[in-house]
PDB file of C-alpha atoms in Angstrom:
ATOM      1  CA  MET A   1      25.031 -63.869  18.674  1.00 30.00           C
ATOM      2  CA  SER A   2      25.751 -60.338  19.279  1.00 34.00           C
ATOM      3  CA  VAL A   3      24.519 -58.468  22.282  1.00 32.00           C
ATOM      4  CA  TRP A   4      23.788 -55.380  19.826  1.00 34.00           C
ATOM      5  CA  LEU A   5      22.029 -56.993  17.278  1.00 35.00           C
ATOM      6  CA  ASN A   6      18.130 -56.051  16.666  1.00 34.00           C
ATOM      7  CA  THR A   7      18.777 -52.938  18.813  1.00 36.00           C
ATOM      8  CA  SER A   8      16.966 -50.299  16.922  1.00 41.00           C
ATOM      9  CA  GLU A   9      16.913 -47.724  19.208  1.00 58.00           C
ATOM     10  CA  PRO A  10      18.506 -44.219  17.143  1.00 78.00           C
ATOM     11  CA  ARG A  11      19.053 -42.793  20.285  1.00 82.00           C
ATOM     12  CA  LEU A  12      20.707 -45.507  22.121  1.00 87.00           C
ATOM     13  CA  LEU A  13      23.235 -45.470  19.028  1.00 91.00           C
ATOM     14  CA  LEU A  14      24.041 -41.497  19.615  1.00 93.00           C
ATOM     15  CA  ASP A  15      24.699 -41.797  23.726  1.00 92.00           C
ATOM     16  CA  GLU A  16      27.237 -45.050  22.664  1.00 93.00           C
ATOM     17  CA  LEU A  17      28.864 -42.846  19.958  1.00 95.00           C
ATOM     18  CA  ARG A  18      29.037 -39.198  22.519  1.00 93.00           C
ATOM     19  CA  ALA A  19      30.541 -42.068  24.395  1.00 92.00           C
ATOM     20  CA  LEU A  20      33.552 -42.827  22.431  1.00 95.00           C
ATOM     21  CA  PRO A  21      32.900 -40.752  19.141  1.00 97.00           C
ATOM     22  CA  LEU A  22      34.028 -42.936  16.762  1.00 97.00           C
ATOM     23  CA  LEU A  23      33.651 -45.942  13.664  1.00 98.00           C
ATOM     24  CA  ALA A  24      35.894 -47.702  11.844  1.00 98.00           C
ATOM     25  CA  VAL A  25      34.535 -48.640   8.387  1.00 98.00           C
ATOM     26  CA  LEU A  26      36.016 -52.067   6.770  1.00 98.00           C
ATOM     27  CA  ARG A  27      35.670 -53.723   3.323  1.00 96.00           C
ATOM     28  CA  PRO A  28      36.465 -56.737   2.540  1.00 95.00           C
ATOM     29  CA  VAL A  29      34.866 -58.556   0.042  1.00 88.00           C
ATOM     30  CA  ARG A  30      34.151 -61.230   2.406  1.00 96.00           C
ATOM     31  CA  PRO A  31      33.265 -59.729   5.757  1.00 97.00           C
ATOM     32  CA  LEU A  32      35.288 -62.976   7.476  1.00 97.00           C
ATOM     33  CA  GLU A  33      38.654 -61.469   5.793  1.00 95.00           C
ATOM     34  CA  ALA A  34      38.155 -58.466   8.032  1.00 96.00           C
ATOM     35  CA  LYS A  35      38.628 -60.666  11.195  1.00 96.00           C
ATOM     36  CA  ALA A  36      41.934 -60.225  11.782  1.00 95.00           C
ATOM     37  CA  ARG A  37      41.438 -55.981  11.674  1.00 96.00           C
ATOM     38  CA  ILE A  38      38.543 -56.342  14.198  1.00 97.00           C
ATOM     39  CA  ALA A  39      40.906 -58.518  16.880  1.00 97.00           C
ATOM     40  CA  LEU A  40      43.147 -55.463  16.985  1.00 96.00           C
ATOM     41  CA  LEU A  41      40.362 -52.621  16.575  1.00 97.00           C
ATOM     42  CA  ASN A  42      38.633 -54.406  19.495  1.00 96.00           C
ATOM     43  CA  ALA A  43      41.728 -54.610  21.465  1.00 95.00           C
ATOM     44  CA  ALA A  44      42.400 -51.126  20.818  1.00 94.00           C
ATOM     45  CA  GLY A  45      39.032 -50.311  22.361  1.00 94.00           C
ATOM     46  CA  LEU A  46      36.532 -49.551  19.384  1.00 95.00           C
ATOM     47  CA  ARG A  47      32.556 -50.497  19.700  1.00 95.00           C
ATOM     48  CA  HIS A  48      31.286 -49.641  16.385  1.00 97.00           C
ATOM     49  CA  VAL A  49      32.304 -51.105  13.379  1.00 98.00           C
ATOM     50  CA  GLU A  50      30.945 -50.686   9.557  1.00 98.00           C
ATOM     51  CA  ILE A  51      31.116 -53.508   7.033  1.00 98.00           C
ATOM     52  CA  ALA A  52      30.638 -52.292   3.853  1.00 98.00           C
ATOM     53  CA  TRP A  53      28.362 -54.405   1.932  1.00 97.00           C
ATOM     54  CA  SER A  54      29.227 -55.926  -1.203  1.00 95.00           C
ATOM     55  CA  PRO A  55      27.452 -58.339  -3.204  1.00 94.00           C
ATOM     56  CA  TRP A  56      29.267 -61.588  -2.188  1.00 92.00           C
ATOM     57  CA  PRO A  57      26.592 -64.257  -1.301  1.00 94.00           C
ATOM     58  CA  GLY A  58      27.871 -64.792   1.716  1.00 96.00           C
ATOM     59  CA  TRP A  59      27.709 -61.561   3.066  1.00 97.00           C
ATOM     60  CA  SER A  60      25.092 -61.718   5.678  1.00 97.00           C
ATOM     61  CA  GLN A  61      25.989 -65.338   6.667  1.00 97.00           C
ATOM     62  CA  GLU A  62      29.632 -64.005   7.730  1.00 98.00           C
ATOM     63  CA  CYS A  63      28.430 -60.625   9.206  1.00 98.00           C
ATOM     64  CA  HIS A  64      26.296 -63.085  11.902  1.00 95.00           C
ATOM     65  CA  GLU A  65      29.758 -64.542  12.732  1.00 97.00           C
ATOM     66  CA  LEU A  66      31.677 -61.896  12.594  1.00 97.00           C
ATOM     67  CA  ALA A  67      29.366 -60.566  15.514  1.00 95.00           C
ATOM     68  CA  ARG A  68      28.886 -63.534  17.214  1.00 96.00           C
ATOM     69  CA  CYS A  69      33.104 -63.514  17.090  1.00 97.00           C
ATOM     70  CA  PHE A  70      33.136 -60.408  18.563  1.00 97.00           C
ATOM     71  CA  PRO A  71      30.272 -60.066  21.325  1.00 95.00           C
ATOM     72  CA  THR A  72      31.225 -56.990  22.761  1.00 93.00           C
ATOM     73  CA  MET A  73      30.965 -54.953  19.334  1.00 95.00           C
ATOM     74  CA  ARG A  74      28.843 -52.988  17.581  1.00 95.00           C
ATOM     75  CA  PHE A  75      28.425 -53.684  13.869  1.00 97.00           C
ATOM     76  CA  GLY A  76      26.700 -51.958  11.511  1.00 97.00           C
ATOM     77  CA  ALA A  77      26.698 -52.060   7.306  1.00 98.00           C
ATOM     78  CA  ALA A  78      28.302 -49.335   5.365  1.00 98.00           C
ATOM     79  CA  SER A  79      28.105 -48.263   1.876  1.00 97.00           C
ATOM     80  CA  VAL A  80      24.279 -48.722   1.715  1.00 98.00           C
ATOM     81  CA  ARG A  81      22.366 -47.495  -0.980  1.00 98.00           C
ATOM     82  CA  THR A  82      20.347 -50.101  -2.712  1.00 98.00           C
ATOM     83  CA  LEU A  83      17.019 -51.945  -0.996  1.00 97.00           C
ATOM     84  CA  GLN A  84      19.632 -55.000  -2.132  1.00 97.00           C
ATOM     85  CA  ALA A  85      22.197 -53.506   0.558  1.00 98.00           C
ATOM     86  CA  LEU A  86      19.801 -53.016   3.331  1.00 97.00           C
ATOM     87  CA  GLU A  87      17.881 -56.054   2.876  1.00 97.00           C
ATOM     88  CA  ALA A  88      21.379 -57.416   3.745  1.00 97.00           C
ATOM     89  CA  ALA A  89      22.332 -55.294   6.289  1.00 97.00           C
ATOM     90  CA  HIS A  90      19.190 -56.796   7.955  1.00 96.00           C
ATOM     91  CA  HIS A  91      19.327 -60.121   7.456  1.00 96.00           C
ATOM     92  CA  ALA A  92      22.729 -59.983   8.862  1.00 96.00           C
ATOM     93  CA  GLY A  93      21.227 -58.861  12.314  1.00 95.00           C
ATOM     94  CA  PHE A  94      22.530 -55.448  12.084  1.00 95.00           C
ATOM     95  CA  SER A  95      20.518 -52.524  13.600  1.00 90.00           C
ATOM     96  CA  PHE A  96      22.059 -49.792  12.098  1.00 96.00           C
ATOM     97  CA  ALA A  97      23.642 -48.793   8.305  1.00 97.00           C
ATOM     98  CA  VAL A  98      25.721 -45.539   7.057  1.00 98.00           C
ATOM     99  CA  SER A  99      24.340 -44.722   2.882  1.00 98.00           C
ATOM    100  CA  PRO A 100      26.710 -42.014   1.017  1.00 98.00           C
ATOM    101  CA  VAL A 101      23.698 -40.730  -0.449  1.00 98.00           C
ATOM    102  CA  LEU A 102      20.005 -38.814   1.467  1.00 98.00           C
ATOM    103  CA  ASP A 103      17.425 -41.423  -0.471  1.00 97.00           C
ATOM    104  CA  PRO A 104      14.007 -40.780   0.982  1.00 97.00           C
ATOM    105  CA  GLN A 105      12.553 -44.355  -0.187  1.00 97.00           C
ATOM    106  CA  LEU A 106      15.821 -46.323   1.669  1.00 97.00           C
ATOM    107  CA  LEU A 107      14.830 -44.013   4.876  1.00 96.00           C
ATOM    108  CA  ALA A 108      11.645 -45.101   4.219  1.00 96.00           C
ATOM    109  CA  ALA A 109      12.274 -48.791   3.967  1.00 96.00           C
ATOM    110  CA  ALA A 110      14.936 -48.613   6.344  1.00 96.00           C
ATOM    111  CA  ARG A 111      12.525 -47.664   8.951  1.00 94.00           C
ATOM    112  CA  GLN A 112      10.289 -50.873   8.509  1.00 94.00           C
ATOM    113  CA  LEU A 113      13.119 -53.515   8.778  1.00 94.00           C
ATOM    114  CA  GLY A 114      13.909 -51.674  12.160  1.00 92.00           C
ATOM    115  CA  ILE A 115      17.029 -50.244  11.011  1.00 94.00           C
ATOM    116  CA  THR A 116      18.225 -46.816  11.904  1.00 95.00           C
ATOM    117  CA  LEU A 117      19.677 -45.422   8.340  1.00 97.00           C
ATOM    118  CA  VAL A 118      22.268 -42.734   8.582  1.00 97.00           C
ATOM    119  CA  PRO A 119      22.346 -40.573   5.110  1.00 98.00           C
ATOM    120  CA  GLY A 120      24.780 -38.924   3.659  1.00 98.00           C
ATOM    121  CA  VAL A 121      24.781 -35.312   3.710  1.00 98.00           C
ATOM    122  CA  PHE A 122      26.559 -32.577   1.785  1.00 97.00           C
ATOM    123  CA  SER A 123      25.215 -29.459   0.976  1.00 97.00           C
ATOM    124  CA  PRO A 124      23.133 -27.389   3.193  1.00 97.00           C
ATOM    125  CA  THR A 125      20.053 -28.690   1.172  1.00 97.00           C
ATOM    126  CA  GLU A 126      20.563 -32.277   2.115  1.00 98.00           C
ATOM    127  CA  VAL A 127      21.420 -31.186   6.157  1.00 97.00           C
ATOM    128  CA  GLN A 128      17.613 -29.567   5.118  1.00 97.00           C
ATOM    129  CA  GLN A 129      15.448 -32.496   3.458  1.00 97.00           C
ATOM    130  CA  ALA A 130      17.275 -34.809   6.301  1.00 97.00           C
ATOM    131  CA  VAL A 131      16.012 -33.587   9.313  1.00 96.00           C
ATOM    132  CA  GLY A 132      12.746 -33.215   7.521  1.00 96.00           C
ATOM    133  CA  LEU A 133      12.838 -36.772   7.013  1.00 96.00           C
ATOM    134  CA  GLY A 134      13.265 -37.475  10.656  1.00 94.00           C
ATOM    135  CA  CYS A 135      17.143 -37.899  11.018  1.00 95.00           C
ATOM    136  CA  THR A 136      18.478 -37.431  13.870  1.00 95.00           C
ATOM    137  CA  ALA A 137      21.900 -38.222  12.525  1.00 97.00           C
ATOM    138  CA  VAL A 138      23.658 -37.532   8.886  1.00 98.00           C
ATOM    139  CA  LYS A 139      26.958 -39.121   7.478  1.00 98.00           C
ATOM    140  CA  LEU A 140      28.719 -35.775   6.554  1.00 98.00           C
ATOM    141  CA  PHE A 141      30.717 -36.943   3.120  1.00 98.00           C
ATOM    142  CA  PRO A 142      33.183 -36.205   1.839  1.00 97.00           C
ATOM    143  CA  ALA A 143      34.016 -34.840   4.763  1.00 97.00           C
ATOM    144  CA  ASN A 144      37.925 -34.157   4.070  1.00 96.00           C
ATOM    145  CA  ALA A 145      36.727 -31.497   1.122  1.00 96.00           C
ATOM    146  CA  LEU A 146      35.014 -29.673   3.639  1.00 96.00           C
ATOM    147  CA  GLY A 147      37.550 -29.310   6.175  1.00 95.00           C
ATOM    148  CA  PRO A 148      36.505 -29.588  10.178  1.00 96.00           C
ATOM    149  CA  SER A 149      35.202 -26.002  10.472  1.00 96.00           C
ATOM    150  CA  TYR A 150      32.031 -26.589   7.973  1.00 97.00           C
ATOM    151  CA  TRP A 151      29.447 -28.475   9.824  1.00 97.00           C
ATOM    152  CA  SER A 152      29.468 -25.806  12.691  1.00 95.00           C
ATOM    153  CA  SER A 153      29.402 -22.900   9.970  1.00 96.00           C
ATOM    154  CA  LEU A 154      25.880 -24.089   8.999  1.00 96.00           C
ATOM    155  CA  SER A 155      24.495 -23.921  13.051  1.00 93.00           C
ATOM    156  CA  GLY A 156      23.247 -20.011  12.207  1.00 92.00           C
ATOM    157  CA  ALA A 157      21.746 -20.554   9.618  1.00 94.00           C
ATOM    158  CA  LEU A 158      20.220 -24.136   9.870  1.00 94.00           C
ATOM    159  CA  GLY A 159      20.301 -25.205  13.401  1.00 87.00           C
ATOM    160  CA  PRO A 160      20.047 -26.825  15.582  1.00 94.00           C
ATOM    161  CA  LEU A 161      21.749 -29.514  13.804  1.00 96.00           C
ATOM    162  CA  PRO A 162      21.414 -33.184  13.564  1.00 97.00           C
ATOM    163  CA  PHE A 163      24.268 -35.742  15.111  1.00 97.00           C
ATOM    164  CA  CYS A 164      27.286 -35.256  12.829  1.00 98.00           C
ATOM    165  CA  ILE A 165      29.639 -38.399  11.720  1.00 98.00           C
ATOM    166  CA  ALA A 166      32.314 -37.184   9.319  1.00 98.00           C
ATOM    167  CA  ALA A 167      33.507 -39.463   7.445  1.00 98.00           C
ATOM    168  CA  GLY A 168      35.668 -39.874   4.133  1.00 96.00           C
ATOM    169  CA  GLY A 169      39.601 -39.285   3.999  1.00 95.00           C
ATOM    170  CA  LEU A 170      39.578 -39.015   6.875  1.00 97.00           C
ATOM    171  CA  GLY A 171      42.331 -40.145   9.711  1.00 96.00           C
ATOM    172  CA  VAL A 172      43.754 -40.545  13.242  1.00 96.00           C
ATOM    173  CA  ALA A 173      45.703 -37.820  13.273  1.00 95.00           C
ATOM    174  CA  ASP A 174      41.688 -35.285  12.608  1.00 96.00           C
ATOM    175  CA  LEU A 175      40.065 -36.684  15.455  1.00 96.00           C
ATOM    176  CA  SER A 176      40.478 -34.089  17.933  1.00 94.00           C
ATOM    177  CA  GLY A 177      40.440 -31.050  15.698  1.00 96.00           C
ATOM    178  CA  TRP A 178      36.657 -31.912  14.313  1.00 97.00           C
ATOM    179  CA  LEU A 179      35.398 -32.786  17.675  1.00 96.00           C
ATOM    180  CA  GLU A 180      36.772 -29.455  18.535  1.00 95.00           C
ATOM    181  CA  ALA A 181      35.308 -28.110  16.049  1.00 95.00           C
ATOM    182  CA  GLY A 182      31.665 -28.984  15.624  1.00 95.00           C
ATOM    183  CA  GLY A 183      31.625 -32.604  14.801  1.00 96.00           C
ATOM    184  CA  ASN A 184      30.097 -35.317  16.652  1.00 97.00           C
ATOM    185  CA  ALA A 185      31.850 -38.128  15.288  1.00 97.00           C
ATOM    186  CA  LEU A 186      34.351 -39.547  12.300  1.00 98.00           C
ATOM    187  CA  ALA A 187      34.397 -43.013  10.771  1.00 98.00           C
ATOM    188  CA  LEU A 188      37.962 -43.712   9.932  1.00 98.00           C
ATOM    189  CA  GLY A 189      38.952 -46.528   6.969  1.00 96.00           C
ATOM    190  CA  SER A 190      41.784 -47.524   5.769  1.00 91.00           C
ATOM    191  CA  ARG A 191      44.031 -44.564   7.550  1.00 94.00           C
ATOM    192  CA  LEU A 192      43.184 -46.542  10.885  1.00 95.00           C
ATOM    193  CA  PHE A 193      46.007 -49.237   9.617  1.00 93.00           C
ATOM    194  CA  ALA A 194      49.441 -48.176   9.051  1.00 85.00           C
ATOM    195  CA  VAL A 195      51.115 -48.440   5.802  1.00 74.00           C
ATOM    196  CA  ALA A 196      52.694 -52.151   5.622  1.00 63.00           C
ATOM    197  CA  SER A 197      56.163 -51.523   4.879  1.00 59.00           C
ATOM    198  CA  VAL A 198      56.708 -55.698   3.963  1.00 62.00           C
ATOM    199  CA  VAL A 199      54.288 -56.889   1.330  1.00 66.00           C
ATOM    200  CA  GLY A 200      52.231 -59.263   2.709  1.00 69.00           C
ATOM    201  CA  ALA A 201      52.956 -58.323   6.506  1.00 75.00           C
ATOM    202  CA  PRO A 202      49.773 -58.270   8.664  1.00 79.00           C
ATOM    203  CA  PRO A 203      47.843 -55.242   9.420  1.00 85.00           C
ATOM    204  CA  ALA A 204      48.780 -53.084  12.033  1.00 92.00           C
ATOM    205  CA  LEU A 205      46.558 -50.215  13.888  1.00 94.00           C
ATOM    206  CA  ASP A 206      48.275 -46.341  13.621  1.00 94.00           C
ATOM    207  CA  PRO A 207      50.400 -46.172  16.151  1.00 91.00           C
ATOM    208  CA  GLY A 208      48.416 -42.955  17.323  1.00 94.00           C
ATOM    209  CA  LEU A 209      44.690 -44.424  17.553  1.00 94.00           C
ATOM    210  CA  THR A 210      45.295 -46.500  21.014  1.00 91.00           C
ATOM    211  CA  ARG A 211      46.617 -43.897  22.728  1.00 92.00           C
ATOM    212  CA  TRP A 212      43.900 -41.535  21.806  1.00 94.00           C
ATOM    213  CA  VAL A 213      41.492 -44.059  22.442  1.00 92.00           C
ATOM    214  CA  GLN A 214      42.453 -44.482  25.689  1.00 89.00           C
ATOM    215  CA  ALA A 215      43.213 -40.166  26.306  1.00 89.00           C
ATOM    216  CA  TYR A 216      39.397 -39.613  25.333  1.00 87.00           C
ATOM    217  CA  PRO A 217      36.920 -40.033  28.396  1.00 74.00           C
ATOM    218  CA  SER A 218      39.716 -37.558  29.765  1.00 56.00           C
ATOM    219  CA  ALA A 219      41.726 -35.462  27.570  1.00 51.00           C
ATOM    220  CA  PHE A 220      38.292 -34.830  25.539  1.00 51.00           C
ATOM    221  CA  HIS A 221      34.886 -35.763  26.583  1.00 46.00           C
ATOM    222  CA  GLN A 222      35.069 -33.617  29.977  1.00 49.00           C
ATOM    223  CA  ARG A 223      35.842 -30.283  27.784  1.00 48.00           C
ATOM    224  CA  LEU A 224      33.853 -30.704  24.941  1.00 44.00           C
ATOM    225  CA  HIS A 225      30.450 -32.094  27.274  1.00 45.00           C
TER     226      HIS A 225
END
């Protein structure tokens, strides 16, 4: 079982993301279908992976198996919009989940289950509501529709702002710009991987990902903090 399981303290998650502000979001129907891609991400140095919830009956069990196979990685659930999905994340042993929406009832249920739920926000009103509900972190979604300067532009009227995970349509090339503009972390999906030149070819990472992960502590961390 993963050493990260059942760690529900939000501050620990945020501290880890400050050390490496990048999450991978994978969307397999069956979680074990993502095993090869997770192995590539693990080798590149990533430590946070979101597995999008699906109604497949074995979802929680296979997520447990992924955590066992990659004990140094922290797994969470993505695309959580219902109590069913949240409970599946809990049964999988996940300590955090991420939602594209802001749902007060879902946040309350997550607290009862001991899961850190990061809600999705888009507008200033939603940011204020999330803070009022006690959220220390939010997912800015879809971030590609807003641009890197959007988050910091809210600080004058709404600051201090919560921890911001930008997500939606972003790629490796967007990492530095968003972090330098005031975002705290990024969640990247399919654009973490290069487009296969041959149908059926094994997955390959974006060539810039490993370079960015290796460079981040020295090239970015000191400058941003």
